[in-house]
mmCIF file of C-alpha atoms in Angstrom:
data_model
loop_
_atom_site.group_PDB
_atom_site.id
_atom_site.type_symbol
_atom_site.label_atom_id
_atom_site.label_comp_id
_atom_site.label_asym_id
_atom_site.label_seq_id
_atom_site.Cartn_x
_atom_site.Cartn_y
_atom_site.Cartn_z
ATOM 1 C CA MET A 1 46.645 18.009 -62.584
ATOM 2 C CA ASP A 2 45.196 17.743 -59.116
ATOM 3 C CA TYR A 3 48.468 16.178 -57.980
ATOM 4 C CA TYR A 4 50.152 19.462 -58.897
ATOM 5 C CA ARG A 5 47.368 21.446 -57.166
ATOM 6 C CA ILE A 6 46.133 23.042 -60.375
ATOM 7 C CA PRO A 7 42.862 24.905 -59.596
ATOM 8 C CA GLY A 8 39.858 23.558 -61.463
ATOM 9 C CA ALA A 9 41.668 20.387 -62.510
ATOM 10 C CA ILE A 10 38.465 18.346 -62.723
ATOM 11 C CA ILE A 11 36.642 20.965 -64.804
ATOM 12 C CA ILE A 12 39.648 21.348 -67.090
ATOM 13 C CA SER A 13 39.701 17.598 -67.732
ATOM 14 C CA ILE A 14 35.982 17.539 -68.569
ATOM 15 C CA LEU A 15 36.327 20.471 -70.961
ATOM 16 C CA ALA A 16 39.420 18.941 -72.558
ATOM 17 C CA ILE A 17 37.640 15.646 -73.235
ATOM 18 C CA SER A 18 34.631 17.538 -74.584
ATOM 19 C CA GLY A 19 36.880 19.530 -76.920
ATOM 20 C CA LEU A 20 38.580 16.389 -78.208
ATOM 21 C CA SER A 21 35.180 14.780 -78.707
ATOM 22 C CA LEU A 22 34.134 17.664 -80.939
ATOM 23 C CA VAL A 23 37.405 17.598 -82.881
ATOM 24 C CA PHE A 24 37.102 13.885 -83.641
ATOM 25 C CA GLY A 25 33.418 14.138 -84.505
ATOM 26 C CA LEU A 26 32.162 12.037 -81.614
ATOM 27 C CA THR A 27 29.713 14.777 -80.677
ATOM 28 C CA THR A 28 28.002 17.401 -82.783
ATOM 29 C CA TRP A 29 28.016 21.151 -82.294
ATOM 30 C CA GLN A 30 24.453 22.385 -81.801
ATOM 31 C CA GLY A 31 25.051 26.028 -81.050
ATOM 32 C CA ILE A 32 25.411 28.061 -77.897
ATOM 33 C CA VAL A 33 22.128 29.722 -76.946
ATOM 34 C CA GLY A 34 18.570 28.433 -77.134
ATOM 35 C CA LEU A 35 15.205 28.983 -75.490
ATOM 36 C CA PRO A 36 14.259 26.392 -72.853
ATOM 37 C CA PRO A 37 11.271 24.169 -73.648
ATOM 38 C CA SER A 38 7.875 25.103 -72.249
ATOM 39 C CA MET A 39 6.747 23.595 -68.942
ATOM 40 C CA GLY A 40 3.094 23.979 -69.868
ATOM 41 C CA ALA A 41 2.633 20.254 -70.394
ATOM 42 C CA THR A 42 3.785 19.339 -66.871
ATOM 43 C CA PHE A 43 3.495 22.428 -64.651
ATOM 44 C CA LEU A 44 1.009 21.717 -61.820
ATOM 45 C CA LYS A 45 -0.439 18.802 -63.806
ATOM 46 C CA LEU A 46 -1.074 16.720 -60.693
ATOM 47 C CA ASP A 47 -3.283 13.647 -60.828
ATOM 48 C CA PHE A 48 -4.140 11.828 -57.590
ATOM 49 C CA SER A 49 -6.980 9.759 -59.024
ATOM 50 C CA GLY A 50 -5.039 6.500 -58.800
ATOM 51 C CA MET A 51 -3.500 6.993 -55.365
ATOM 52 C CA SER A 52 -6.058 4.768 -53.650
ATOM 53 C CA SER A 53 -4.835 1.638 -55.439
ATOM 54 C CA VAL A 54 -2.431 -0.814 -53.830
ATOM 55 C CA ALA A 55 0.017 -0.478 -56.730
ATOM 56 C CA ALA A 56 0.176 3.290 -56.269
ATOM 57 C CA LEU A 57 0.777 2.937 -52.528
ATOM 58 C CA LYS A 58 3.585 0.454 -53.180
ATOM 59 C CA ALA A 59 5.175 2.809 -55.690
ATOM 60 C CA THR A 60 4.858 5.748 -53.296
ATOM 61 C CA PHE A 61 6.474 3.779 -50.484
ATOM 62 C CA ALA A 62 9.290 2.634 -52.756
ATOM 63 C CA PHE A 63 9.986 6.113 -54.096
ATOM 64 C CA PHE A 64 9.876 7.527 -50.571
ATOM 65 C CA LEU A 65 12.540 5.123 -49.329
ATOM 66 C CA ILE A 66 14.695 5.664 -52.396
ATOM 67 C CA ALA A 67 14.486 9.447 -52.054
ATOM 68 C CA VAL A 68 15.255 9.441 -48.328
ATOM 69 C CA PHE A 69 18.158 7.014 -48.352
ATOM 70 C CA ASP A 70 19.638 8.217 -51.628
ATOM 71 C CA ALA A 71 19.802 11.717 -50.181
ATOM 72 C CA THR A 72 20.973 10.631 -46.730
ATOM 73 C CA GLY A 73 23.589 8.208 -48.016
ATOM 74 C CA THR A 74 24.947 10.671 -50.555
ATOM 75 C CA LEU A 75 25.168 13.565 -48.103
ATOM 76 C CA ILE A 76 26.844 11.480 -45.406
ATOM 77 C CA GLY A 77 29.339 10.219 -47.969
ATOM 78 C CA LEU A 78 30.040 13.719 -49.238
ATOM 79 C CA LEU A 79 30.383 15.209 -45.761
ATOM 80 C CA ASN A 80 32.537 12.420 -44.355
ATOM 81 C CA GLN A 81 35.677 14.512 -44.584
ATOM 82 C CA PRO A 82 37.128 15.737 -41.255
ATOM 83 C CA ILE A 83 36.677 19.369 -42.281
ATOM 84 C CA PHE A 84 32.910 18.760 -42.154
ATOM 85 C CA LYS A 85 32.526 16.001 -39.544
ATOM 86 C CA ASN A 86 34.601 17.759 -36.890
ATOM 87 C CA ARG A 87 32.382 20.832 -36.879
ATOM 88 C CA SER A 88 30.195 21.243 -33.813
ATOM 89 C CA ASP A 89 27.152 22.015 -35.976
ATOM 90 C CA TYR A 90 27.603 18.999 -38.269
ATOM 91 C CA SER A 91 24.236 17.425 -37.401
ATOM 92 C CA GLY A 92 22.405 20.715 -37.759
ATOM 93 C CA ARG A 93 23.931 21.381 -41.152
ATOM 94 C CA LEU A 94 23.080 17.866 -42.311
ATOM 95 C CA ARG A 95 19.491 18.403 -41.186
ATOM 96 C CA LYS A 96 19.300 21.668 -43.126
ATOM 97 C CA SER A 97 20.714 19.966 -46.212
ATOM 98 C CA LEU A 98 18.066 17.253 -46.038
ATOM 99 C CA THR A 99 15.365 19.887 -45.536
ATOM 100 C CA ALA A 100 16.566 21.730 -48.625
ATOM 101 C CA ASP A 101 16.522 18.465 -50.570
ATOM 102 C CA ALA A 102 12.962 17.742 -49.425
ATOM 103 C CA ALA A 103 11.817 21.220 -50.463
ATOM 104 C CA ALA A 104 13.497 20.867 -53.855
ATOM 105 C CA SER A 105 11.861 17.470 -54.397
ATOM 106 C CA THR A 106 8.450 18.958 -53.624
ATOM 107 C CA ILE A 107 8.944 21.824 -56.053
ATOM 108 C CA ALA A 108 10.263 19.417 -58.683
ATOM 109 C CA GLY A 109 7.057 17.416 -58.463
ATOM 110 C CA LEU A 110 4.962 20.547 -58.920
ATOM 111 C CA VAL A 111 6.788 21.597 -62.077
ATOM 112 C CA GLY A 112 6.768 18.073 -63.502
ATOM 113 C CA CYS A 113 10.406 17.121 -62.975
ATOM 114 C CA ALA A 114 11.837 13.963 -61.485
ATOM 115 C CA SER A 115 12.504 14.001 -57.755
ATOM 116 C CA THR A 116 15.679 15.915 -56.984
ATOM 117 C CA SER A 117 18.469 14.413 -54.924
ATOM 118 C CA PRO A 118 22.068 15.184 -53.990
ATOM 119 C CA PHE A 119 24.389 13.579 -56.514
ATOM 120 C CA ILE A 120 27.732 12.017 -55.782
ATOM 121 C CA GLU A 121 29.136 14.220 -58.556
ATOM 122 C CA SER A 122 29.039 16.992 -55.949
ATOM 123 C CA ALA A 123 32.211 15.426 -54.589
ATOM 124 C CA ALA A 124 33.998 16.954 -57.574
ATOM 125 C CA GLY A 125 33.145 20.406 -56.261
ATOM 126 C CA ILE A 126 34.297 19.491 -52.764
ATOM 127 C CA GLU A 127 37.578 18.133 -54.085
ATOM 128 C CA ALA A 128 38.011 21.361 -56.049
ATOM 129 C CA GLY A 129 37.759 23.346 -52.816
ATOM 130 C CA GLY A 130 34.040 23.977 -52.310
ATOM 131 C CA ARG A 131 33.313 24.299 -48.596
ATOM 132 C CA THR A 132 30.453 26.761 -48.060
ATOM 133 C CA GLY A 133 26.978 27.517 -49.329
ATOM 134 C CA ILE A 134 28.450 30.001 -51.779
ATOM 135 C CA THR A 135 29.581 27.036 -53.852
ATOM 136 C CA SER A 136 26.008 25.763 -54.020
ATOM 137 C CA LEU A 137 24.673 29.182 -54.998
ATOM 138 C CA ILE A 138 27.173 29.490 -57.829
ATOM 139 C CA ILE A 139 26.308 25.994 -59.064
ATOM 140 C CA ALA A 140 22.599 26.832 -58.883
ATOM 141 C CA ALA A 141 23.206 29.984 -60.924
ATOM 142 C CA GLY A 142 25.131 27.896 -63.426
ATOM 143 C CA PHE A 143 22.234 25.461 -63.776
ATOM 144 C CA LEU A 144 19.869 28.388 -64.267
ATOM 145 C CA LEU A 145 22.034 29.699 -67.092
ATOM 146 C CA THR A 146 22.157 26.209 -68.566
ATOM 147 C CA LEU A 147 18.447 26.552 -69.358
ATOM 148 C CA PHE A 148 19.433 29.101 -71.996
ATOM 149 C CA PHE A 149 22.776 27.549 -72.932
ATOM 150 C CA PHE A 150 21.556 23.960 -73.165
ATOM 151 C CA PRO A 151 22.791 23.546 -76.789
ATOM 152 C CA LEU A 152 26.297 24.236 -75.491
ATOM 153 C CA ALA A 153 25.786 21.890 -72.542
ATOM 154 C CA GLU A 154 24.688 19.116 -74.905
ATOM 155 C CA ALA A 155 28.097 19.306 -76.563
ATOM 156 C CA ILE A 156 29.589 17.848 -73.370
ATOM 157 C CA PRO A 157 29.301 14.046 -73.686
ATOM 158 C CA SER A 158 28.414 11.915 -70.695
ATOM 159 C CA TYR A 159 31.741 10.091 -70.842
ATOM 160 C CA ALA A 160 33.605 13.373 -70.345
ATOM 161 C CA SER A 161 32.836 13.195 -66.639
ATOM 162 C CA GLY A 162 33.841 9.524 -66.374
ATOM 163 C CA PRO A 163 37.508 10.089 -65.470
ATOM 164 C CA ALA A 164 36.482 12.795 -63.004
ATOM 165 C CA MET A 165 34.059 10.426 -61.280
ATOM 166 C CA LEU A 166 36.721 7.721 -61.128
ATOM 167 C CA TYR A 167 39.059 10.179 -59.445
ATOM 168 C CA VAL A 168 36.345 11.230 -57.004
ATOM 169 C CA ALA A 169 35.601 7.573 -56.217
ATOM 170 C CA CYS A 170 39.264 7.009 -55.400
ATOM 171 C CA CYS A 171 39.190 9.993 -53.060
ATOM 172 C CA MET A 172 36.041 8.739 -51.329
ATOM 173 C CA MET A 173 37.588 5.307 -50.764
ATOM 174 C CA ARG A 174 39.891 6.925 -48.226
ATOM 175 C CA SER A 175 37.050 6.586 -45.727
ATOM 176 C CA VAL A 176 37.367 2.793 -45.860
ATOM 177 C CA SER A 177 40.409 3.099 -43.604
ATOM 178 C CA GLN A 178 38.068 4.151 -40.777
ATOM 179 C CA LEU A 179 36.251 0.796 -40.757
ATOM 180 C CA LYS A 180 36.773 -1.753 -37.984
ATOM 181 C CA PHE A 181 38.440 -4.535 -39.942
ATOM 182 C CA THR A 182 38.789 -6.692 -36.822
ATOM 183 C CA ASP A 183 35.016 -7.125 -36.390
ATOM 184 C CA ILE A 184 33.336 -9.145 -39.144
ATOM 185 C CA THR A 185 29.898 -7.963 -38.008
ATOM 186 C CA ASP A 186 30.956 -4.417 -38.872
ATOM 187 C CA ILE A 187 33.118 -4.899 -41.942
ATOM 188 C CA ALA A 188 30.903 -7.395 -43.831
ATOM 189 C CA PRO A 189 27.838 -5.092 -44.052
ATOM 190 C CA CYS A 190 30.075 -2.219 -45.140
ATOM 191 C CA MET A 191 31.685 -4.262 -47.895
ATOM 192 C CA LEU A 192 28.285 -5.524 -49.044
ATOM 193 C CA THR A 193 26.999 -1.950 -49.190
ATOM 194 C CA ILE A 194 30.010 -0.828 -51.227
ATOM 195 C CA MET A 195 29.457 -3.676 -53.696
ATOM 196 C CA MET A 196 25.674 -3.459 -53.959
ATOM 197 C CA ILE A 197 25.468 0.266 -54.705
ATOM 198 C CA PRO A 198 27.102 -0.076 -58.163
ATOM 199 C CA PHE A 199 25.569 -3.511 -58.804
ATOM 200 C CA THR A 200 22.026 -2.237 -58.205
ATOM 201 C CA ALA A 201 22.714 1.303 -59.476
ATOM 202 C CA SER A 202 20.956 2.527 -56.343
ATOM 203 C CA ILE A 203 22.388 4.004 -53.167
ATOM 204 C CA ALA A 204 19.173 3.165 -51.307
ATOM 205 C CA ASP A 205 19.313 -0.512 -52.329
ATOM 206 C CA GLY A 206 22.953 -0.739 -51.313
ATOM 207 C CA ILE A 207 22.304 0.825 -47.921
ATOM 208 C CA GLY A 208 19.264 -1.388 -47.418
ATOM 209 C CA THR A 209 21.127 -4.636 -48.025
ATOM 210 C CA GLY A 210 23.927 -3.459 -45.758
ATOM 211 C CA ILE A 211 21.536 -2.598 -42.929
ATOM 212 C CA ILE A 212 19.759 -5.947 -43.200
ATOM 213 C CA LEU A 213 23.038 -7.885 -43.106
ATOM 214 C CA TYR A 214 24.306 -5.728 -40.235
ATOM 215 C CA THR A 215 21.196 -6.520 -38.203
ATOM 216 C CA LEU A 216 21.368 -10.249 -38.917
ATOM 217 C CA LEU A 217 25.053 -10.511 -38.024
ATOM 218 C CA LYS A 218 24.653 -8.533 -34.818
ATOM 219 C CA LEU A 219 21.692 -10.661 -33.737
ATOM 220 C CA LEU A 220 23.489 -13.913 -34.577
ATOM 221 C CA ALA A 221 26.550 -12.724 -32.671
ATOM 222 C CA ARG A 222 24.289 -11.749 -29.756
ATOM 223 C CA LYS A 223 25.484 -8.184 -29.836
ATOM 224 C CA PRO A 224 23.290 -5.174 -29.003
ATOM 225 C CA VAL A 225 21.452 -3.582 -31.914
ATOM 226 C CA ASN A 226 20.037 -0.084 -31.926
ATOM 227 C CA PRO A 227 16.205 -0.230 -32.076
ATOM 228 C CA LEU A 228 16.271 2.227 -34.980
ATOM 229 C CA ILE A 229 18.404 -0.226 -36.970
ATOM 230 C CA LEU A 230 15.842 -2.967 -36.301
ATOM 231 C CA ILE A 231 13.073 -0.708 -37.573
ATOM 232 C CA LEU A 232 15.064 0.233 -40.675
ATOM 233 C CA SER A 233 15.834 -3.411 -41.388
ATOM 234 C CA SER A 234 12.145 -4.284 -41.206
ATOM 235 C CA ILE A 235 11.281 -1.389 -43.502
ATOM 236 C CA PHE A 236 13.871 -2.451 -46.066
ATOM 237 C CA VAL A 237 12.714 -6.072 -45.967
ATOM 238 C CA ILE A 238 9.200 -4.869 -46.793
ATOM 239 C CA PHE A 239 10.625 -2.545 -49.447
ATOM 240 C CA PHE A 240 12.522 -5.343 -51.201
ATOM 241 C CA LEU A 241 9.510 -7.657 -51.033
ATOM 242 C CA ILE A 242 7.094 -5.221 -52.669
ATOM 243 C CA SER A 243 9.450 -3.594 -55.166
#
């Protein structure tokens, strides 16, 4: 459908698969409207009593790295299209996006939710034509409504978005053409990163292994390495050792 420029092709495919799933009895209809569960059990239920232990510090460090590099890697991947990268305020917008993610993660912790992070599924919205903050506001409003329409949302099986994600992955692979295939010290870390992200089910782990290999290859080839890359490599080595 996207080949024929049909608006909302990805959403239509998800809804179509969900409808077929209901028809064939693969999912059950649980209604349309329902009250969201109470947050009383988790809202502001903060406990820092165990933060002084070594195990807690290790976990905090690990979660910090995962949150930072999951968000950074996802946003850079999503905004790698020329329509975003060629803007003069690209860096400023990326900084604002990361700030918004940090604020959302903080609020999520206060209400008892898991740490929030940009998801690669956002690429579906970009492919559908989303370009401005209005898209994000509409999606946020949709999530807010989902709190009261969660029985309807539960009728959408997880595999309904599978074909859409495969399509989005194919679109994102276009960026591979920008790699320097003539320099093994550049292409090998990139290929390792691409492989390790699905193998480890973690964007942060994939980026970490890629950065470490990049640093090693550059040093072995006696090529200059940015000091920040050296610092990141050291951090990821520590991260992999303690996690």
